[in-house]
Structure formats: structure tokens, C-alpha cells
Amino acid sequence: QKEVEQDPGPLSVPEGAIVSLNCTYSNSAFQYFMWYRQYSRKGPELLMYTYSSGNKEDGRFTAQVDKSSKYISLFIRDSQPSDSATYLCAMSARGNKLVFGAGTILRVKS
Amino acid sequence: EAGVAQSPRYKIIEKRQSVAFWCNPISGHATLYWYQQILGQGPKLLIQFQNNGVVDDSQLPKDRFSAERLKGVDSTLKIQPAKLEDSAVYLCASRSGGGGSEKLFFGSGTQLSVL
């Protein structure tokens, strides 16, 4: 079993839709949770960062962490074609290396 | 602020040849990482430097891969000899300070094709 599981997609939605991206994990020591966005032929770009459980909102993006269920989510409201990318979840325990999910390909159709 | 610089952007070599990648992190960032990203997978850590010292190289195939960061600034990753399964994007990332691995900043990567 992988430490971090993420559905690879692709997930295809119409412009303006609400998008939900998810990851599950097995290591209960993880306490730092991140979402990275990766455009084609580019490196990952940090989108959201959350410490421990709870919600964090930044514009159209909301990150949720449920440590009791070992489940994290990223919601994108009013999705735009420019949101089309691969979304990688990543997490770590304090002082340990970052572990990435495989990434979900998102396509937003205009 | 300039981002993480990597070169070359693309490299095509034949198996058993050698190849080197270069990375210049964000100015002042003490921690530098090399990741390997195979198509359809998330990045996998190869090596982590804190200044010019190695913090973690547990997943680096040391029989063929080597990396150095001599002056605590830029870094070079080398593969010798390359295998077909080394075809991947090699990403360099950096962060300020030490400890933990959150809030990494990535370069655009070097896409390596081994034929």
C-alpha cells in the first residue's frame, strides 16, 4: 500500500463547476499537508499549505484536512480553463521528507 | 525574486552514457532537493542538501547517481551510466531555513530521455 493515494483522473469538468480533489494517506505522523499545481512541462507550484487539521481558504481554493479519517481535499470554486493542470497532494511529518501523491489531471472545458 | 533555475531543459542520451544536470536555487535558500518524477507519478526525493551537507540520500541509486553542492549554493546531479528506466523529469527544489520539508519551491525541471 502506498503512503499517499490519489486518483490520477483525468477529471473533466465544465467551466464554472466546483471541483473536488482528494487524497488519502496511511501515516498518522503526517502533520503538514500541501497541494501543488503542475502545468505541463513546468515544476510543481505550491498552491495551499495546511498544518494539522482544519480548513484553509485562499480565493477560489479551499483545502481541508481530516486527520481522523486520514483524508485531505482541495476544492476549486468557479473553475476556469486556466485551472487545467495536474494537482499533487503532498505531506510530511515534522523533519521528514515530503511524500507526494501521483497527481490528478484536471481539465476544465470552456 | 528569481526562482529556481535548472539546465538543460531537455536531454536525450543513449543508455550507458553519462549526463549531468545543474541547479541554482533561490538566493539565500539553505536547503536544496533533487527529485525524480517519472511520467504519471509524483516526485520522488533523490537527495536533500542542507547548505553543502547531505541530509538524506536514502533513495539515491548510489551505484550510478551522484550529486554535489560544493559551495552551498548551486548543485549538480550526475547519472553514469544511464539506464532506460532513468527516463524522467529531474526537478530541483529549494527552501529557506532547515528542518522539515514544507513550502518547497521547484524549478521547471530537466526532461531526460534515455534511448
PDB file of C-alpha atoms in Angstrom:
ATOM      1  CA  GLN A   1       0.000   0.000   0.000  1.00  0.00           C
ATOM      2  CA  LYS A   2       1.301   3.434  -0.952  1.00  0.00           C
ATOM      3  CA  GLU A   3       1.724   6.014   1.809  1.00  0.00           C
ATOM      4  CA  VAL A   4      -0.331   8.518  -0.186  1.00  0.00           C
ATOM      5  CA  GLU A   5      -3.111   7.551  -2.577  1.00  0.00           C
ATOM      6  CA  GLN A   6      -4.516   9.916  -5.191  1.00  0.00           C
ATOM      7  CA  ASP A   7      -6.887   9.204  -8.069  1.00  0.00           C
ATOM      8  CA  PRO A   8      -4.986  10.003 -11.294  1.00  0.00           C
ATOM      9  CA  GLY A   9      -8.100  11.046 -13.224  1.00  0.00           C
ATOM     10  CA  PRO A  10      -8.358  12.681 -15.664  1.00  0.00           C
ATOM     11  CA  LEU A  11     -11.182  14.704 -14.199  1.00  0.00           C
ATOM     12  CA  SER A  12     -13.033  16.707 -16.822  1.00  0.00           C
ATOM     13  CA  VAL A  13     -15.466  19.477 -15.782  1.00  0.00           C
ATOM     14  CA  PRO A  14     -17.216  22.415 -17.461  1.00  0.00           C
ATOM     15  CA  GLU A  15     -16.098  25.958 -16.759  1.00  0.00           C
ATOM     16  CA  GLY A  16     -17.671  27.327 -13.571  1.00  0.00           C
ATOM     17  CA  ALA A  17     -18.035  23.932 -11.894  1.00  0.00           C
ATOM     18  CA  ILE A  18     -16.914  23.162  -8.348  1.00  0.00           C
ATOM     19  CA  VAL A  19     -14.019  20.725  -8.371  1.00  0.00           C
ATOM     20  CA  SER A  20     -13.164  18.339  -5.553  1.00  0.00           C
ATOM     21  CA  LEU A  21      -9.740  16.679  -5.446  1.00  0.00           C
ATOM     22  CA  ASN A  22      -8.838  14.174  -2.743  1.00  0.00           C
ATOM     23  CA  CYS A  23      -6.012  12.181  -1.209  1.00  0.00           C
ATOM     24  CA  THR A  24      -5.885   9.513   1.452  1.00  0.00           C
ATOM     25  CA  TYR A  25      -2.837   8.579   3.462  1.00  0.00           C
ATOM     26  CA  SER A  26      -1.733   5.881   5.872  1.00  0.00           C
ATOM     27  CA  ASN A  27       0.966   7.556   8.025  1.00  0.00           C
ATOM     28  CA  SER A  28      -0.631   9.058  11.140  1.00  0.00           C
ATOM     29  CA  ALA A  29       2.569  11.063  11.797  1.00  0.00           C
ATOM     30  CA  PHE A  30       1.877  13.374   8.835  1.00  0.00           C
ATOM     31  CA  GLN A  31       1.040  16.872  10.049  1.00  0.00           C
ATOM     32  CA  TYR A  32       1.999  19.161   7.154  1.00  0.00           C
ATOM     33  CA  PHE A  33      -0.296  18.989   4.135  1.00  0.00           C
ATOM     34  CA  MET A  34       0.156  20.719   0.821  1.00  0.00           C
ATOM     35  CA  TRP A  35      -1.375  20.972  -2.603  1.00  0.00           C
ATOM     36  CA  TYR A  36       0.839  21.685  -5.584  1.00  0.00           C
ATOM     37  CA  ARG A  37      -0.309  22.612  -9.080  1.00  0.00           C
ATOM     38  CA  GLN A  38       1.802  21.454 -12.000  1.00  0.00           C
ATOM     39  CA  TYR A  39       1.292  22.761 -15.508  1.00  0.00           C
ATOM     40  CA  SER A  40       2.614  20.771 -18.457  1.00  0.00           C
ATOM     41  CA  ARG A  41       6.409  20.981 -18.751  1.00  0.00           C
ATOM     42  CA  LYS A  42       6.672  23.012 -15.548  1.00  0.00           C
ATOM     43  CA  GLY A  43       7.709  22.251 -11.987  1.00  0.00           C
ATOM     44  CA  PRO A  44       5.123  21.956  -9.196  1.00  0.00           C
ATOM     45  CA  GLU A  45       3.946  25.253  -7.706  1.00  0.00           C
ATOM     46  CA  LEU A  46       2.761  25.451  -4.098  1.00  0.00           C
ATOM     47  CA  LEU A  47      -0.952  26.241  -4.023  1.00  0.00           C
ATOM     48  CA  MET A  48      -2.123  25.569  -0.476  1.00  0.00           C
ATOM     49  CA  TYR A  49      -0.368  24.734   2.788  1.00  0.00           C
ATOM     50  CA  THR A  50      -2.100  23.474   5.939  1.00  0.00           C
ATOM     51  CA  TYR A  51      -0.696  22.462   9.275  1.00  0.00           C
ATOM     52  CA  SER A  52      -2.603  19.709  11.141  1.00  0.00           C
ATOM     53  CA  SER A  53      -6.406  19.517  10.783  1.00  0.00           C
ATOM     54  CA  GLY A  54      -8.923  22.080   9.644  1.00  0.00           C
ATOM     55  CA  ASN A  55      -9.809  24.234   6.673  1.00  0.00           C
ATOM     56  CA  LYS A  56      -7.917  26.936   4.838  1.00  0.00           C
ATOM     57  CA  GLU A  57      -9.336  29.221   2.186  1.00  0.00           C
ATOM     58  CA  ASP A  58      -7.492  31.304  -0.411  1.00  0.00           C
ATOM     59  CA  GLY A  59      -9.623  32.925  -3.069  1.00  0.00           C
ATOM     60  CA  ARG A  60     -11.351  30.205  -5.082  1.00  0.00           C
ATOM     61  CA  PHE A  61      -9.383  27.447  -3.362  1.00  0.00           C
ATOM     62  CA  THR A  62     -10.221  25.676  -0.091  1.00  0.00           C
ATOM     63  CA  ALA A  63      -8.074  22.974   1.498  1.00  0.00           C
ATOM     64  CA  GLN A  64      -9.485  20.603   4.107  1.00  0.00           C
ATOM     65  CA  VAL A  65      -7.640  18.149   6.320  1.00  0.00           C
ATOM     66  CA  ASP A  66      -9.371  15.414   8.307  1.00  0.00           C
ATOM     67  CA  LYS A  67      -6.656  13.660  10.295  1.00  0.00           C
ATOM     68  CA  SER A  68      -9.096  11.283  11.981  1.00  0.00           C
ATOM     69  CA  SER A  69     -10.016   9.866   8.554  1.00  0.00           C
ATOM     70  CA  LYS A  70      -6.530  10.413   7.046  1.00  0.00           C
ATOM     71  CA  TYR A  71      -8.170  12.300   4.208  1.00  0.00           C
ATOM     72  CA  ILE A  72      -7.401  15.652   2.591  1.00  0.00           C
ATOM     73  CA  SER A  73      -9.304  17.602  -0.026  1.00  0.00           C
ATOM     74  CA  LEU A  74      -8.883  20.581  -2.310  1.00  0.00           C
ATOM     75  CA  PHE A  75     -11.962  22.396  -3.576  1.00  0.00           C
ATOM     76  CA  ILE A  76     -11.863  24.795  -6.504  1.00  0.00           C
ATOM     77  CA  ARG A  77     -14.874  27.078  -6.933  1.00  0.00           C
ATOM     78  CA  ASP A  78     -15.856  28.664 -10.257  1.00  0.00           C
ATOM     79  CA  SER A  79     -13.257  26.584 -12.101  1.00  0.00           C
ATOM     80  CA  GLN A  80     -11.551  28.217 -15.088  1.00  0.00           C
ATOM     81  CA  PRO A  81      -9.779  26.752 -18.139  1.00  0.00           C
ATOM     82  CA  SER A  82      -6.555  28.152 -16.652  1.00  0.00           C
ATOM     83  CA  ASP A  83      -7.036  25.733 -13.730  1.00  0.00           C
ATOM     84  CA  SER A  84      -6.369  22.827 -16.109  1.00  0.00           C
ATOM     85  CA  ALA A  85      -3.259  21.169 -14.688  1.00  0.00           C
ATOM     86  CA  THR A  86      -2.102  18.246 -12.587  1.00  0.00           C
ATOM     87  CA  TYR A  87      -2.780  18.663  -8.864  1.00  0.00           C
ATOM     88  CA  LEU A  88      -0.399  16.918  -6.493  1.00  0.00           C
ATOM     89  CA  CYS A  89      -1.086  16.414  -2.832  1.00  0.00           C
ATOM     90  CA  ALA A  90       1.979  16.223  -0.602  1.00  0.00           C
ATOM     91  CA  MET A  91       2.512  15.679   3.084  1.00  0.00           C
ATOM     92  CA  SER A  92       5.196  15.176   5.672  1.00  0.00           C
ATOM     93  CA  ALA A  93       5.873  14.540   9.310  1.00  0.00           C
ATOM     94  CA  ARG A  94       7.976  17.148  11.108  1.00  0.00           C
ATOM     95  CA  GLY A  95      11.576  16.947   9.954  1.00  0.00           C
ATOM     96  CA  ASN A  96      10.831  14.215   7.426  1.00  0.00           C
ATOM     97  CA  LYS A  97      10.784  14.212   3.672  1.00  0.00           C
ATOM     98  CA  LEU A  98       7.776  15.282   1.650  1.00  0.00           C
ATOM     99  CA  VAL A  99       5.727  12.410   0.210  1.00  0.00           C
ATOM    100  CA  PHE A 100       3.740  13.156  -2.931  1.00  0.00           C
ATOM    101  CA  GLY A 101       0.633  11.579  -4.371  1.00  0.00           C
ATOM    102  CA  ALA A 102       0.690  10.566  -8.035  1.00  0.00           C
ATOM    103  CA  GLY A 103      -1.326  13.639  -9.056  1.00  0.00           C
ATOM    104  CA  THR A 104      -4.810  14.159 -10.504  1.00  0.00           C
ATOM    105  CA  ILE A 105      -5.113  15.559 -14.032  1.00  0.00           C
ATOM    106  CA  LEU A 106      -7.837  18.231 -14.164  1.00  0.00           C
ATOM    107  CA  ARG A 107      -9.320  19.520 -17.412  1.00  0.00           C
ATOM    108  CA  VAL A 108     -11.708  22.479 -17.325  1.00  0.00           C
ATOM    109  CA  LYS A 109     -13.618  22.867 -20.567  1.00  0.00           C
ATOM    110  CA  SER A 110     -14.775  26.300 -21.774  1.00  0.00           C
TER     111      SER A 110
ATOM    112  CA  GLU B   1      12.738  37.378  -6.806  1.00  0.00           C
ATOM    113  CA  ALA B   2      14.268  34.890  -9.237  1.00  0.00           C
ATOM    114  CA  GLY B   3      13.048  31.315  -8.980  1.00  0.00           C
ATOM    115  CA  VAL B   4      14.933  28.037  -9.031  1.00  0.00           C
ATOM    116  CA  ALA B   5      16.972  27.779 -12.232  1.00  0.00           C
ATOM    117  CA  GLN B   6      17.699  24.455 -13.915  1.00  0.00           C
ATOM    118  CA  SER B   7      19.539  23.459 -17.078  1.00  0.00           C
ATOM    119  CA  PRO B   8      19.340  21.930 -19.535  1.00  0.00           C
ATOM    120  CA  ARG B   9      15.568  21.779 -20.108  1.00  0.00           C
ATOM    121  CA  TYR B  10      15.784  18.655 -22.243  1.00  0.00           C
ATOM    122  CA  LYS B  11      18.393  15.954 -22.718  1.00  0.00           C
ATOM    123  CA  ILE B  12      18.364  12.865 -24.925  1.00  0.00           C
ATOM    124  CA  ILE B  13      21.097  10.255 -24.437  1.00  0.00           C
ATOM    125  CA  GLU B  14      21.672   6.601 -25.170  1.00  0.00           C
ATOM    126  CA  LYS B  15      21.819   4.020 -22.403  1.00  0.00           C
ATOM    127  CA  ARG B  16      25.201   3.654 -20.732  1.00  0.00           C
ATOM    128  CA  GLN B  17      26.078   7.276 -21.483  1.00  0.00           C
ATOM    129  CA  SER B  18      26.558   9.841 -18.726  1.00  0.00           C
ATOM    130  CA  VAL B  19      24.595  13.041 -18.123  1.00  0.00           C
ATOM    131  CA  ALA B  20      24.692  15.966 -15.706  1.00  0.00           C
ATOM    132  CA  PHE B  21      22.042  18.414 -14.557  1.00  0.00           C
ATOM    133  CA  TRP B  22      22.601  21.789 -12.943  1.00  0.00           C
ATOM    134  CA  CYS B  23      20.503  23.700 -10.411  1.00  0.00           C
ATOM    135  CA  ASN B  24      20.745  27.183  -8.925  1.00  0.00           C
ATOM    136  CA  PRO B  25      18.312  27.595  -6.000  1.00  0.00           C
ATOM    137  CA  ILE B  26      16.573  30.747  -4.841  1.00  0.00           C
ATOM    138  CA  SER B  27      19.113  33.122  -3.315  1.00  0.00           C
ATOM    139  CA  GLY B  28      19.575  32.503   0.392  1.00  0.00           C
ATOM    140  CA  HIS B  29      17.822  29.132   0.438  1.00  0.00           C
ATOM    141  CA  ALA B  30      19.905  26.781   2.536  1.00  0.00           C
ATOM    142  CA  THR B  31      18.071  23.567   1.679  1.00  0.00           C
ATOM    143  CA  LEU B  32      18.201  22.057  -1.808  1.00  0.00           C
ATOM    144  CA  TYR B  33      16.469  18.945  -3.093  1.00  0.00           C
ATOM    145  CA  TRP B  34      16.680  16.788  -6.204  1.00  0.00           C
ATOM    146  CA  TYR B  35      13.533  14.891  -7.146  1.00  0.00           C
ATOM    147  CA  GLN B  36      12.833  12.353  -9.876  1.00  0.00           C
ATOM    148  CA  GLN B  37       9.387  12.443 -11.476  1.00  0.00           C
ATOM    149  CA  ILE B  38       8.510   9.528 -13.736  1.00  0.00           C
ATOM    150  CA  LEU B  39       5.587  10.079 -16.118  1.00  0.00           C
ATOM    151  CA  GLY B  40       2.285   9.604 -14.299  1.00  0.00           C
ATOM    152  CA  GLN B  41       3.873   9.608 -10.835  1.00  0.00           C
ATOM    153  CA  GLY B  42       4.519  12.142  -8.127  1.00  0.00           C
ATOM    154  CA  PRO B  43       8.040  13.453  -7.492  1.00  0.00           C
ATOM    155  CA  LYS B  44      10.319  11.125  -5.538  1.00  0.00           C
ATOM    156  CA  LEU B  45      13.116  12.552  -3.405  1.00  0.00           C
ATOM    157  CA  LEU B  46      16.604  11.539  -4.515  1.00  0.00           C
ATOM    158  CA  ILE B  47      18.762  13.710  -2.261  1.00  0.00           C
ATOM    159  CA  GLN B  48      18.457  16.618   0.179  1.00  0.00           C
ATOM    160  CA  PHE B  49      21.257  19.071   0.989  1.00  0.00           C
ATOM    161  CA  GLN B  50      21.418  21.439   3.932  1.00  0.00           C
ATOM    162  CA  ASN B  51      23.978  24.051   2.849  1.00  0.00           C
ATOM    163  CA  ASN B  52      26.704  21.785   1.376  1.00  0.00           C
ATOM    164  CA  GLY B  53      26.000  18.742   3.560  1.00  0.00           C
ATOM    165  CA  VAL B  54      23.831  15.752   2.649  1.00  0.00           C
ATOM    166  CA  VAL B  55      20.775  15.336   4.903  1.00  0.00           C
ATOM    167  CA  ASP B  56      19.019  12.450   3.132  1.00  0.00           C
ATOM    168  CA  ASP B  57      20.213  10.349   0.194  1.00  0.00           C
ATOM    169  CA  SER B  58      18.462   7.128   1.164  1.00  0.00           C
ATOM    170  CA  GLN B  59      16.640   6.840  -2.195  1.00  0.00           C
ATOM    171  CA  LEU B  60      19.593   7.818  -4.405  1.00  0.00           C
ATOM    172  CA  PRO B  61      20.868   4.865  -6.505  1.00  0.00           C
ATOM    173  CA  LYS B  62      24.446   5.456  -5.470  1.00  0.00           C
ATOM    174  CA  ASP B  63      25.920   2.960  -7.917  1.00  0.00           C
ATOM    175  CA  ARG B  64      25.020   5.306 -10.781  1.00  0.00           C
ATOM    176  CA  PHE B  65      23.791   8.617  -9.361  1.00  0.00           C
ATOM    177  CA  SER B  66      25.889  11.263  -7.643  1.00  0.00           C
ATOM    178  CA  ALA B  67      25.207  14.809  -6.523  1.00  0.00           C
ATOM    179  CA  GLU B  68      27.229  17.623  -5.049  1.00  0.00           C
ATOM    180  CA  ARG B  69      26.695  21.110  -3.694  1.00  0.00           C
ATOM    181  CA  LEU B  70      30.245  22.247  -3.112  1.00  0.00           C
ATOM    182  CA  LYS B  71      29.793  25.883  -2.035  1.00  0.00           C
ATOM    183  CA  GLY B  72      26.338  25.547  -0.527  1.00  0.00           C
ATOM    184  CA  VAL B  73      24.708  27.319  -3.466  1.00  0.00           C
ATOM    185  CA  ASP B  74      24.283  25.608  -6.857  1.00  0.00           C
ATOM    186  CA  SER B  75      24.228  21.849  -7.289  1.00  0.00           C
ATOM    187  CA  THR B  76      24.937  19.199  -9.916  1.00  0.00           C
ATOM    188  CA  LEU B  77      23.259  15.801 -10.282  1.00  0.00           C
ATOM    189  CA  LYS B  78      25.045  13.208 -12.413  1.00  0.00           C
ATOM    190  CA  ILE B  79      23.992   9.834 -13.800  1.00  0.00           C
ATOM    191  CA  GLN B  80      26.679   7.433 -15.007  1.00  0.00           C
ATOM    192  CA  PRO B  81      25.906   5.106 -16.714  1.00  0.00           C
ATOM    193  CA  ALA B  82      22.285   5.864 -17.585  1.00  0.00           C
ATOM    194  CA  LYS B  83      19.640   3.153 -17.871  1.00  0.00           C
ATOM    195  CA  LEU B  84      16.360   3.174 -19.790  1.00  0.00           C
ATOM    196  CA  GLU B  85      14.421   3.427 -16.511  1.00  0.00           C
ATOM    197  CA  ASP B  86      16.158   6.727 -15.704  1.00  0.00           C
ATOM    198  CA  SER B  87      13.929   8.461 -18.269  1.00  0.00           C
ATOM    199  CA  ALA B  88      12.104  11.036 -16.168  1.00  0.00           C
ATOM    200  CA  VAL B  89      11.926  14.706 -15.260  1.00  0.00           C
ATOM    201  CA  TYR B  90      14.568  15.712 -12.734  1.00  0.00           C
ATOM    202  CA  LEU B  91      13.328  18.513 -10.528  1.00  0.00           C
ATOM    203  CA  CYS B  92      15.374  20.729  -8.265  1.00  0.00           C
ATOM    204  CA  ALA B  93      13.683  22.457  -5.344  1.00  0.00           C
ATOM    205  CA  SER B  94      14.788  24.738  -2.541  1.00  0.00           C
ATOM    206  CA  ARG B  95      13.509  26.176   0.715  1.00  0.00           C
ATOM    207  CA  SER B  96      14.839  28.624   3.222  1.00  0.00           C
ATOM    208  CA  GLY B  97      15.941  27.507   6.676  1.00  0.00           C
ATOM    209  CA  GLY B  98      16.398  23.958   7.863  1.00  0.00           C
ATOM    210  CA  GLY B  99      14.290  21.163   9.266  1.00  0.00           C
ATOM    211  CA  GLY B 100      11.034  19.910   7.790  1.00  0.00           C
ATOM    212  CA  SER B 101      10.236  19.854   4.123  1.00  0.00           C
ATOM    213  CA  GLU B 102       7.229  22.102   3.747  1.00  0.00           C
ATOM    214  CA  LYS B 103       6.911  25.025   1.308  1.00  0.00           C
ATOM    215  CA  LEU B 104       9.320  23.896  -1.375  1.00  0.00           C
ATOM    216  CA  PHE B 105       9.913  25.998  -4.484  1.00  0.00           C
ATOM    217  CA  PHE B 106      10.561  23.975  -7.648  1.00  0.00           C
ATOM    218  CA  GLY B 107      12.393  24.674 -10.867  1.00  0.00           C
ATOM    219  CA  SER B 108      10.929  23.707 -14.254  1.00  0.00           C
ATOM    220  CA  GLY B 109      12.990  20.520 -14.367  1.00  0.00           C
ATOM    221  CA  THR B 110      15.168  18.695 -16.861  1.00  0.00           C
ATOM    222  CA  GLN B 111      13.373  16.134 -19.003  1.00  0.00           C
ATOM    223  CA  LEU B 112      15.701  13.196 -19.635  1.00  0.00           C
ATOM    224  CA  SER B 113      15.066  10.602 -22.324  1.00  0.00           C
ATOM    225  CA  VAL B 114      17.322   7.540 -22.336  1.00  0.00           C
ATOM    226  CA  LEU B 115      17.165   5.584 -25.613  1.00  0.00           C
TER     227      LEU B 115
END
